[in-house]
Amino acid sequence: MQRYDLYAPVHKGLRREMSRLQSRLGAVDPTSDDECSAIVSDLRTYIELAGIHLHDEDTVVHPRLEARLPGSTRGIGEDHRHHRRDFDELRALIADVAN
């Protein structure tokens, strides 16, 4: 029996969007208000979506995994704290650029 990897699809989608954003950032015309506004909006949306994903994993997925197999999510909490800190830093940088 093959086990279902509940992490793969959502993380693949998040990585794909992050890659697309990175590519767009490299190509944005910094003199174009429209392009800059669009990428800033999309970055903010991505960070919000990724934050919701972290919250869902922390409050829905991981407690169920831990109930089934204690210790199975060990270390992930620290990774998520780092991600949240990075998201806060990115929000601040975006705010600086957007103003």
CSV table of C-alpha atoms in Angstrom, one decimal, residues 8-70:
chain,number,residue,atom,x,y,z
A,8,ALA,CA,3.8,17.3,-1.2
A,9,PRO,CA,0.9,18.9,-3.1
A,10,VAL,CA,0.5,22.0,-1.1
A,11,HIS,CA,4.3,22.6,-0.6
A,12,LYS,CA,4.8,22.0,-4.4
A,13,GLY,CA,2.2,24.7,-5.1
A,14,LEU,CA,3.8,27.1,-2.6
A,15,ARG,CA,7.3,26.5,-4.1
A,16,ARG,CA,6.0,27.0,-7.6
A,17,GLU,CA,4.4,30.3,-6.7
A,18,MET,CA,7.5,31.5,-4.8
A,19,SER,CA,9.5,30.6,-7.9
A,20,ARG,CA,7.2,32.6,-10.2
A,21,LEU,CA,7.3,35.6,-7.9
A,22,GLN,CA,11.1,35.4,-7.8
A,23,SER,CA,11.2,35.3,-11.6
A,24,ARG,CA,8.8,38.3,-11.8
A,25,LEU,CA,10.9,40.2,-9.3
A,26,GLY,CA,13.9,39.8,-11.5
A,27,ALA,CA,12.1,41.1,-14.5
A,28,VAL,CA,10.0,44.0,-13.0
A,29,ASP,CA,10.6,47.4,-14.4
A,30,PRO,CA,11.3,49.5,-11.3
A,31,THR,CA,10.2,52.7,-13.1
A,32,SER,CA,6.7,51.2,-13.8
A,33,ASP,CA,4.3,52.1,-11.1
A,34,ASP,CA,1.8,49.5,-12.4
A,35,GLU,CA,4.4,46.7,-12.4
A,36,CYS,CA,5.7,47.6,-9.0
A,37,SER,CA,2.2,47.8,-7.5
A,38,ALA,CA,1.3,44.5,-9.0
A,39,ILE,CA,4.3,42.6,-7.7
A,40,VAL,CA,4.0,44.2,-4.2
A,41,SER,CA,0.4,43.2,-4.1
A,42,ASP,CA,1.2,39.6,-5.2
A,43,LEU,CA,4.1,39.4,-2.7
A,44,ARG,CA,1.8,40.5,0.1
A,45,THR,CA,-0.8,37.9,-1.0
A,46,TYR,CA,1.7,35.1,-1.1
A,47,ILE,CA,3.0,35.9,2.4
A,48,GLU,CA,-0.5,36.0,3.7
A,49,LEU,CA,-1.3,32.6,2.0
A,50,ALA,CA,1.9,31.1,3.3
A,51,GLY,CA,1.1,32.3,6.8
A,52,ILE,CA,-2.4,30.8,6.6
A,53,HIS,CA,-0.8,27.5,5.5
A,54,LEU,CA,1.5,27.6,8.6
A,55,HIS,CA,-1.4,28.2,10.8
A,56,ASP,CA,-3.4,25.4,9.3
A,57,GLU,CA,-0.5,23.0,9.7
A,58,ASP,CA,0.1,24.1,13.3
A,59,THR,CA,-3.5,23.9,14.4
A,60,VAL,CA,-5.0,21.2,12.3
A,61,VAL,CA,-2.5,18.9,10.7
A,62,HIS,CA,0.3,18.6,13.3
A,63,PRO,CA,-1.9,18.0,16.4
A,64,ARG,CA,-3.5,15.1,14.5
A,65,LEU,CA,-0.1,13.7,13.5
A,66,GLU,CA,1.2,14.0,17.0
A,67,ALA,CA,-1.9,12.3,18.4
A,68,ARG,CA,-1.3,9.4,16.1
A,69,LEU,CA,2.5,9.3,16.4
A,70,PRO,CA,4.0,11.4,19.2
